[in-house]
Coordinates of C-alpha atoms in Angstrom, one line a residue:
X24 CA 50.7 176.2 82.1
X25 CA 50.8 178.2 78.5
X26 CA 54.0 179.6 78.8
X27 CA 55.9 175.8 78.8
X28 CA 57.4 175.9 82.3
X29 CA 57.4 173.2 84.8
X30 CA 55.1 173.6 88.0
X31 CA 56.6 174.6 90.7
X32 CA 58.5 171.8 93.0
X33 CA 56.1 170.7 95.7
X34 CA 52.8 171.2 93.9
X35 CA 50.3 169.4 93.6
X36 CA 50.1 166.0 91.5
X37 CA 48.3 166.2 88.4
X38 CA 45.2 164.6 88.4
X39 CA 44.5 161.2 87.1
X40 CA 41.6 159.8 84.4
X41 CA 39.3 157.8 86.2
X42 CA 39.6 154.6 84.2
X43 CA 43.4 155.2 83.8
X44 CA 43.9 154.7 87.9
X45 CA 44.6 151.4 88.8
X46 CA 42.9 151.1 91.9
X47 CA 39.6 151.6 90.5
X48 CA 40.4 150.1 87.5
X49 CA 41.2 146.9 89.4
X50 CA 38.5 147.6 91.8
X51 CA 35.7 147.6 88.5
X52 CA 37.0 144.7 87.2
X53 CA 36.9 142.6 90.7
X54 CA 33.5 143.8 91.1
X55 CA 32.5 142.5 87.2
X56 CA 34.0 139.0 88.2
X57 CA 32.2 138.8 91.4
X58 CA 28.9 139.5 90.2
X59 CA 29.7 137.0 87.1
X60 CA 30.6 134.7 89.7
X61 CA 27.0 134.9 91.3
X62 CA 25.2 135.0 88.4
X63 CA 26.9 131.8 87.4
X64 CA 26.1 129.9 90.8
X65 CA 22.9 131.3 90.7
X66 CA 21.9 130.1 87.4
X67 CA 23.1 126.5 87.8
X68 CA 21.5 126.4 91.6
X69 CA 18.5 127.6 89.9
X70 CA 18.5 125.4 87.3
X71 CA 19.5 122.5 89.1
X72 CA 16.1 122.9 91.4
X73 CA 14.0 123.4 88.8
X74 CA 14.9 120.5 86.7
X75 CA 14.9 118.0 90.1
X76 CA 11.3 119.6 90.9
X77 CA 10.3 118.6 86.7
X78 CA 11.6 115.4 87.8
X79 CA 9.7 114.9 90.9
X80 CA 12.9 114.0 93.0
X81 CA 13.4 115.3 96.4
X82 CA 16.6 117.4 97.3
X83 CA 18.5 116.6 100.5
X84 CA 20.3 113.5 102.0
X85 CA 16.9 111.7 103.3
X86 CA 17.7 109.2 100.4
X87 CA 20.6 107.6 102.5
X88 CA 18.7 105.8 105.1
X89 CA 16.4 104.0 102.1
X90 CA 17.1 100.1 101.3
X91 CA 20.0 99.9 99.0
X92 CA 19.2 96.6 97.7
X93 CA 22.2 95.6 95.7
X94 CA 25.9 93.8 96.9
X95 CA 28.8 94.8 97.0
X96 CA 31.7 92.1 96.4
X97 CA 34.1 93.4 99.1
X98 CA 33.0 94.5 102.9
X99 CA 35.3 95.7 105.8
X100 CA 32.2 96.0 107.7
X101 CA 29.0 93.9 108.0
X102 CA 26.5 94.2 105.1
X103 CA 23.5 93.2 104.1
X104 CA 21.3 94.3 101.1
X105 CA 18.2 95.1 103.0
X106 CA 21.0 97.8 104.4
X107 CA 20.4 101.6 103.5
X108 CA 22.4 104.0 101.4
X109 CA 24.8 105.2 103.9
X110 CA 26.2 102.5 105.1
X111 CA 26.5 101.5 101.4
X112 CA 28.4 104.7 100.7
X113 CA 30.2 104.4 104.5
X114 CA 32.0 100.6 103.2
X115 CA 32.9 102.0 99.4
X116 CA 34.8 104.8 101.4
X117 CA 36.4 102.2 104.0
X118 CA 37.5 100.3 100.4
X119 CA 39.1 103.7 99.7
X120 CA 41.1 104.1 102.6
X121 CA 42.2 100.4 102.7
X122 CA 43.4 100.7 98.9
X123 CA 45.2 104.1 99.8
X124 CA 46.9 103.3 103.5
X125 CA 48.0 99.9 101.6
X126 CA 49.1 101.7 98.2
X127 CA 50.6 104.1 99.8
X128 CA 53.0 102.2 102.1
X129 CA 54.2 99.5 99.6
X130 CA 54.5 102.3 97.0
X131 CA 56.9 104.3 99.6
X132 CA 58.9 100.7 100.6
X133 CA 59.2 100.0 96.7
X134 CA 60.0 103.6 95.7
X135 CA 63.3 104.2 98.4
X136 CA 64.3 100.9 97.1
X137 CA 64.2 102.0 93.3
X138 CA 65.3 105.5 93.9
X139 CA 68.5 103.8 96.1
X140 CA 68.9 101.8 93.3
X141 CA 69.2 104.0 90.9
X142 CA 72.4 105.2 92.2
X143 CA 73.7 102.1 92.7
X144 CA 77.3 101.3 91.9
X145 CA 76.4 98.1 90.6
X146 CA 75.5 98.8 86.8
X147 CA 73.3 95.7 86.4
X148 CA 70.8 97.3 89.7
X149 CA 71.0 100.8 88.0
X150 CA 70.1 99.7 84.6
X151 CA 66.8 97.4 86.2
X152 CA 66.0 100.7 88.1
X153 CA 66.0 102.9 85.6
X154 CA 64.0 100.7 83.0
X155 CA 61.6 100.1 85.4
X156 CA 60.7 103.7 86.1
X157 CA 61.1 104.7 82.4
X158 CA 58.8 101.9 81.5
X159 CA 56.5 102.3 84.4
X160 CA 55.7 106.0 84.3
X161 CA 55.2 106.2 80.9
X162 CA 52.4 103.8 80.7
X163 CA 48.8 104.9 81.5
X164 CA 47.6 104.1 84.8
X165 CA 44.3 102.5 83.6
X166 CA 46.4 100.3 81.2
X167 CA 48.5 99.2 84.1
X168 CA 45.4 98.5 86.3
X169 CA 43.3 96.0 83.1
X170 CA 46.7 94.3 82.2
X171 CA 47.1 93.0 85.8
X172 CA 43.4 92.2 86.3
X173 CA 42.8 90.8 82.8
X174 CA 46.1 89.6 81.6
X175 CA 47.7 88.4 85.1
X176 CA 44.8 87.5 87.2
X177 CA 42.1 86.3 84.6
X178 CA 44.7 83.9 83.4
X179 CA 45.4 82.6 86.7
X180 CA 43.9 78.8 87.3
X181 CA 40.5 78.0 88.7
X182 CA 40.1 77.2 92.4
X183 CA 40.5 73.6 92.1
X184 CA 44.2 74.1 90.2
X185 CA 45.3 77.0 92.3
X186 CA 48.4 78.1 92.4
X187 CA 49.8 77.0 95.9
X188 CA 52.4 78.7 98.1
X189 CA 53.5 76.6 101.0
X190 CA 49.9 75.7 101.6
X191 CA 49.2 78.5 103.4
X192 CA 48.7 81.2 100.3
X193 CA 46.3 80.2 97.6
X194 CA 45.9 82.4 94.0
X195 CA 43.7 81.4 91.7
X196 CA 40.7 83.3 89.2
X197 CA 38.9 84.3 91.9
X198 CA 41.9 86.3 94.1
X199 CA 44.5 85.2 96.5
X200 CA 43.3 83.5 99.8
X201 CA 45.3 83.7 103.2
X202 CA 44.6 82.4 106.5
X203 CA 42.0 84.3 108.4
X204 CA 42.8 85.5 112.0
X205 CA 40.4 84.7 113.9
X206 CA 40.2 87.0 117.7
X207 CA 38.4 85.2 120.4
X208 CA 38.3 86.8 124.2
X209 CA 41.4 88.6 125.4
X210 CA 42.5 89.5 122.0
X211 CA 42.0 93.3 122.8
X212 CA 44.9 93.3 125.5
X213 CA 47.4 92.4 122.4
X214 CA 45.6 95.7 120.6
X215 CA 46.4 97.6 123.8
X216 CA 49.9 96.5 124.1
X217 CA 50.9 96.7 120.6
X218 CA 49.9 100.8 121.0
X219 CA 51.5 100.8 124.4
X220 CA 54.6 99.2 122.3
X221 CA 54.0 102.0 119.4
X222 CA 54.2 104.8 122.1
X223 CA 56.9 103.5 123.9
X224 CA 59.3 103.1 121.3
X225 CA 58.6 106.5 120.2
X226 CA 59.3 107.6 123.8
X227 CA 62.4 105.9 123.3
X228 CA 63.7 107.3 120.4
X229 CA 63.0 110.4 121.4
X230 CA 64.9 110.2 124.7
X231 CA 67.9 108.9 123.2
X232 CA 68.3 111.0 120.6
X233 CA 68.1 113.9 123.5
X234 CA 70.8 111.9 124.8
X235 CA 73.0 111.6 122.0
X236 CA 73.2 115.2 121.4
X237 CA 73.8 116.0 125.3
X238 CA 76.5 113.1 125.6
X239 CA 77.5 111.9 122.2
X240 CA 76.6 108.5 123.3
X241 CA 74.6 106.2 121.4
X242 CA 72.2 104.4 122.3
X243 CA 70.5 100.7 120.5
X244 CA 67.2 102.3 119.5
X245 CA 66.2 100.1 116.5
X246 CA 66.7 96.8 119.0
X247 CA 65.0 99.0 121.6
X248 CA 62.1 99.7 119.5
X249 CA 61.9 95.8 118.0
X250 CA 61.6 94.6 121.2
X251 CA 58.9 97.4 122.7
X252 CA 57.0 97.3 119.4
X253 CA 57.2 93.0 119.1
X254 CA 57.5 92.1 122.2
X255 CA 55.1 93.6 124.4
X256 CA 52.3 92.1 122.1
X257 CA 54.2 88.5 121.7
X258 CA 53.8 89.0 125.8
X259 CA 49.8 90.2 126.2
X260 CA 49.1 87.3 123.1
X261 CA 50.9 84.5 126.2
X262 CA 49.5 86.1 129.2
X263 CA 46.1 86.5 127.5
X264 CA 46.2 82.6 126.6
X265 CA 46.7 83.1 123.2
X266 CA 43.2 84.2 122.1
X267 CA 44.1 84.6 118.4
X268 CA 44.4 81.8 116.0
X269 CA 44.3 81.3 112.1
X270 CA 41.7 79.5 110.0
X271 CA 44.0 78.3 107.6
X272 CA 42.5 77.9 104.1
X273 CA 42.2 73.8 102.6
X274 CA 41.9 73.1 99.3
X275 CA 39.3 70.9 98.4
X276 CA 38.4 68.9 95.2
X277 CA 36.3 71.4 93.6
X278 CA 37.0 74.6 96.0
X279 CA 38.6 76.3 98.5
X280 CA 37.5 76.1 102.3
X281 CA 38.1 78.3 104.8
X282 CA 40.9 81.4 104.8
X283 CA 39.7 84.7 103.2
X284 CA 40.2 86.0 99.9
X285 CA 41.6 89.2 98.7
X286 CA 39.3 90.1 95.6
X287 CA 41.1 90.1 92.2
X288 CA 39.6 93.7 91.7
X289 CA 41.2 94.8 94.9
X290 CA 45.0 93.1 94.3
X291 CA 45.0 94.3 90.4
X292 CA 44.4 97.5 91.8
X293 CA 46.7 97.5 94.1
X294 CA 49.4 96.5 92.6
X295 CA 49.4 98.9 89.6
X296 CA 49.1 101.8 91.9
X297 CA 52.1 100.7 93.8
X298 CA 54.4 100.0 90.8
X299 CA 52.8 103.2 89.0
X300 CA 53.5 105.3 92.2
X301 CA 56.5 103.7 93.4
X302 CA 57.9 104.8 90.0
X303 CA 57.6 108.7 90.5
X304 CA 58.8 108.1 94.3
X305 CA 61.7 106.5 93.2
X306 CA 62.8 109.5 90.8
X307 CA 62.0 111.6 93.6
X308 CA 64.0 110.0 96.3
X309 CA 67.2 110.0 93.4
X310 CA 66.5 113.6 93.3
X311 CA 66.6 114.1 96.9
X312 CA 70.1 112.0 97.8
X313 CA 71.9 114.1 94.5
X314 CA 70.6 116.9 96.4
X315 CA 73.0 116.2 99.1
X316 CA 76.3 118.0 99.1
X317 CA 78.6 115.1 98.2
X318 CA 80.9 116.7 100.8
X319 CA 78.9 115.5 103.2
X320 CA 79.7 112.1 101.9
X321 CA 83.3 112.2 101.9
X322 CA 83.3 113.7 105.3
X323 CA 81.3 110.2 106.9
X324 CA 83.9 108.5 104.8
X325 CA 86.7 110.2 106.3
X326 CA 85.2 109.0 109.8
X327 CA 85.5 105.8 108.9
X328 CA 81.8 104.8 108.1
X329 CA 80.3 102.3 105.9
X330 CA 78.6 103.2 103.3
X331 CA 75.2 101.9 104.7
X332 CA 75.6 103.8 107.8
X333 CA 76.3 107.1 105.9
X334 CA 73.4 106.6 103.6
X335 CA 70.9 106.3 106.8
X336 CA 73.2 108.5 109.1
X337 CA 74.1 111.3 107.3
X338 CA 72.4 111.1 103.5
X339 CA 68.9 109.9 104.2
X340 CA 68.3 112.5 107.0
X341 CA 69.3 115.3 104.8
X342 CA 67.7 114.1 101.8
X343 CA 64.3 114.1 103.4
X344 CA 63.9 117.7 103.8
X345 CA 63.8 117.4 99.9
X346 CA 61.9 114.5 99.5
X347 CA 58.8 115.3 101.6
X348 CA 57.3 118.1 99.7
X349 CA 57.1 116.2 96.0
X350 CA 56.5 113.0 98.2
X351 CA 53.0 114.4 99.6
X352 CA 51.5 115.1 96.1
X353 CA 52.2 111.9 95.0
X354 CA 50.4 110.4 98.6
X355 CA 47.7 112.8 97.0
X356 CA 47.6 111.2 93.5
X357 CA 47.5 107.3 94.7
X358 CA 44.6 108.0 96.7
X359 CA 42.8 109.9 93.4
X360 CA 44.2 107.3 91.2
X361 CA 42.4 104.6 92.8
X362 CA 38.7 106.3 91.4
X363 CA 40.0 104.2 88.2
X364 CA 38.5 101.1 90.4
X365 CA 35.1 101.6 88.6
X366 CA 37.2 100.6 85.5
X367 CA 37.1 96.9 87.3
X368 CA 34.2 96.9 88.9
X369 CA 36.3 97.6 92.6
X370 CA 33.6 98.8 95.1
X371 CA 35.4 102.3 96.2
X372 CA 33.5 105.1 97.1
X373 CA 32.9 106.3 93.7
X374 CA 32.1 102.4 92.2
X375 CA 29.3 102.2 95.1
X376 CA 28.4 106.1 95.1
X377 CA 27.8 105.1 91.1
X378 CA 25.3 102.7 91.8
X379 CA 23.2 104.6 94.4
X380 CA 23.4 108.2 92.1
X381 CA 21.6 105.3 89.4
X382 CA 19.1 103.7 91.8
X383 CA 18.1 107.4 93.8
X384 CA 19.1 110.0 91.1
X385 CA 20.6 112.1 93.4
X386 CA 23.2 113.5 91.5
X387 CA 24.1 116.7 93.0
X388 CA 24.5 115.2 96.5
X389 CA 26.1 112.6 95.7
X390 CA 28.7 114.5 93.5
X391 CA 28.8 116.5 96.8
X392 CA 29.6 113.3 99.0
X393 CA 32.5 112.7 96.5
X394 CA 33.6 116.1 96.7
X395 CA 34.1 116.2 100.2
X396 CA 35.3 112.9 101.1
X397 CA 37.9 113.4 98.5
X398 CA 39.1 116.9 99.9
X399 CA 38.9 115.5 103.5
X400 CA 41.1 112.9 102.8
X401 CA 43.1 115.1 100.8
X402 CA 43.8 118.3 103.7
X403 CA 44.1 115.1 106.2
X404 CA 47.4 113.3 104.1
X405 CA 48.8 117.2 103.4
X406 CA 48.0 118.4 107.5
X407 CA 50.0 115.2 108.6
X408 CA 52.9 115.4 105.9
X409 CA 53.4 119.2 106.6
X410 CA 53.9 118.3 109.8
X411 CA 56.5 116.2 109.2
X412 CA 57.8 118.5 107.3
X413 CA 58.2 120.6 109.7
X414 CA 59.5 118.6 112.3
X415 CA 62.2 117.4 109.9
X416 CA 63.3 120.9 108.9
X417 CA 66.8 122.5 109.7
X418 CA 66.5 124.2 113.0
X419 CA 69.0 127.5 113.2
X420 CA 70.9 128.0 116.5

C-alpha cells in the first residue's frame, strides 16, 4: 500500500518467495538427497558388476555348494573337508551363537554379582568391585582377548604335564578337556522331560504369583521349580535306564585319551568377553539398584525383612525396569565383540566367512552373509529383551 497503512484485518496473506517457503524448500532438498542416494547405489552396483565381469567371477550364491577344502579346528556339527561352502559358513555361525549364548550368560551371572558388590557394605568387596570394573573397562577388548590366549593359556603345560583338577578336568596348551557325555537310546525322554520341567515350573510361577496377589499367601516356588526343572529329568534319566554316561578323559604318558577339549581359541575368547562385558553390566546394575527410592528400602526394613529378601523382594524387581534397556545393548555388543575371534584364529562366522571370501572371491555376497546374519541375530536378542521389557513394566490400575 503507498499511503503506509496496514491492510485491512482479514485479508489476504502476503505471498511468500518460492525458495523462502519451507515446504518446498525442504521438499527440493529431500528430492536432491534422494537422487544422490541413487546415484550413489547405482555407481557402486555398477561398478561392482563390471569389475567381477573383468574378473571373470560369477555373481550369486552358486559358490556355496562347491568343496571347501580346508578345516576348521572347532565343529558343533559334523564336518568334513570334501564338505561345501555352506555348511562351512552354517558351523562358523553355530561357533557364534555358542560364544554369544555362553558369553552372554556368565557375563550377566558375573555382572549382578559385581554390580551387588559394588554397593556392598563391606569396604574390602566394594573396593575389589570397583577396581575390577575400572581396570576392566578401560582396557581394549582385543588386548584382553591375546593376554588370556597368549599369556594365560600359551603358558599353560603340555598335555603330558597338565594341569589336573580332581581328575576329571584337564588344562593344558592345547585347551581344557572335560568328560564327554555320551547319549545312547532313550536319552531323548530326559530332553523331553527337562522342557516338560522348563514349562512346568513356569506354569507354576505364574499360578502362584496369581495367587499371592488374590490371597496374600505365599507359596515355595523356587523349591517348586528345583524340583520340576531337576527332578523330572533325574526321573526320565532312571526310568529310561540311564542311557547317558560320561567318557571321562585319562591321562596318558604322552597324551590325553578320551573327554573332549574346549579349544584354547574358544576359552580365551570367552573369557575376555565375559570379564569385559560383565564389567559394563556391573555399572549398570549399580545404576539400576541407586535408582530405587531408598524409601522403598526402609519400608521392607520396617516389615521386618532381611536384607537379602529386600534386595530380591522389593529392590531387584524394581531395579530391572532400569536395568533392561542398557542391559540389551550390551547383549548386542558381546555378540559383535566376538568378530575379534579372527584375531586368534577362533572359527566364527567371520574367521570361516574369511577363508571362503579368499578361496571363491565372492566378496560382496559374502559381506552380504555377514551383514545379515549379524542384523538377524541382532533384531532377534532386541525382539526377546523388549519383550521382557515389557512384561516387567509398571502396570497402572
Amino acid at each position: 500500500m503507498t499511503d503506509g497503512t496496514l491492510p485491512a484485518r482479514g485479508g489476504s496473506a502476503p505471498k511468500v518467495a518460492f525458495f523462502n517457503d519451507p515446504k518446498t524448500r525442504s521438499l527440493i532438498f529431500q528430492t536432491l538427497a534422494l537422487a544422490l542416494l541413487v546415484f550413489i547405489l547405482f555407481t557402486a552396483v555398477n561398478n561392482a558388476v563390471t569389475n567381477l565381469r573383468n574378473q571373470n567371477i560369477a555373481g550369486g550364491f552358486g559358490f556355496l555348494n562347491q568343496t571347501a577344502g580346508f578345516g576348521i579346528s572347532q565343529t558343533p556339527i559334523a564336518w568334513e573337508e570334501s564338505m561345501s561352502y555352506g555348511r562351512a559358513y552354517l558351523i562358523g555361525l553355530l561357533n557364534t551363537l555358542l560364544v554369544a549364548v555362553v558369553g552372554i550368560f556368565f557375563a550377566t551371572l558375573l555382572g549382578f554379582i559385581v554390580g551387588v558388590a559394588r554397593l556392598s557394605p563391606n569396604w574390602v568387596i566394594a573396593k575389589i568391585a570397583y577396581w575390577y570394573v575400572e581396570i576392566i573397562r578401560n582396557l581394549p577388548l582385543l588386548f584382553q582377548i591375546l593376554f588370556w590366549y597368549l599369556a594365560v593359556l600359551a603358558a599353560m603345560p603340555t598335555p603330558r604335564n597338565s594341569y589336573s583338577l580332581f581328575g576329571l578336568l584337564f588344562a593344558n596348551q592345547r585347551g581344557i578337556t572335560v568328560p564327554r557325555p555320551v547319549f545312547e537310546t532313550g536319552a531323548g525322554l530326559i530332553g523331553i522331560a527337562l522342557i516338560v520341567g522348563l514349562v512346568a515350573a513356569f506354569a507354576v510361577r505364574h499360578w502362584a504369583r496369581k495367587r499371592q496377589e488374590a490371597t496374600g499367601e505365599q507359596f515355595p516356588v523356587v523349591a517348586t521349580m528345583t524340583g520340576l526343572i531337576l527332578g523330572l529329568p533325574i526321573l526320565a534319566y532312571l526310568v529310561s535306564g540311564m542311557p547317558i554316561s560320561f567318557d571321562h578323559p585319562q591321562q596318558g604318558r604322552f597324551n590325553l585319551t578320551g573327554g573332549m577339549t574346549l579349544i584354547p581359541e574358544f576359552v580365551a575368547l570367552t573369557v575376555a568377553l565375559v570379564a569385559y562385558t560383565a564389567a559394563f553390566i556391573g555399572e549398570i546394575v549399580r545404576a539400576g539398584i541407586q535408582a530405587v527410592s531408598h524409601g522403598q528400602t526402609e519400608a521392607g526394613r520396617s516389615l521386618g525383612l532381611p536384607e537379602g529378601r529386600i534386595l530380591n523382594l522389593i529392590v531387584i524387581p524394581q531395579a530391572l525396569r532400569v536395568i533392561i534397556p542398557p542391559l540389551t545393548s550390551q547383549y548386542l555388543n558381546l555378540t559383535k565383540n566376538s568378530s575379534l575371534a579372527v584375531g586368534i584364529g577362533y572359527p566364527d562366522v567371520v574367521s570361516v566367512g574369511g577363508t571362503i571370501l579368499n578361496q571363491t572371491g565372492q566378496a560382496i555376497e559374502v559381506i552380504a552373509m555377514w551383514m545379515g546374519c549379524y542384523l538377524t541375530i541382532s533384531i532377534a536378542t532386541s525382539i526377546f529383551m523388549n519383550w521382557y521389557n515389557r512384561r516387567i513394566a509398571l502396570v497402572e490400575r
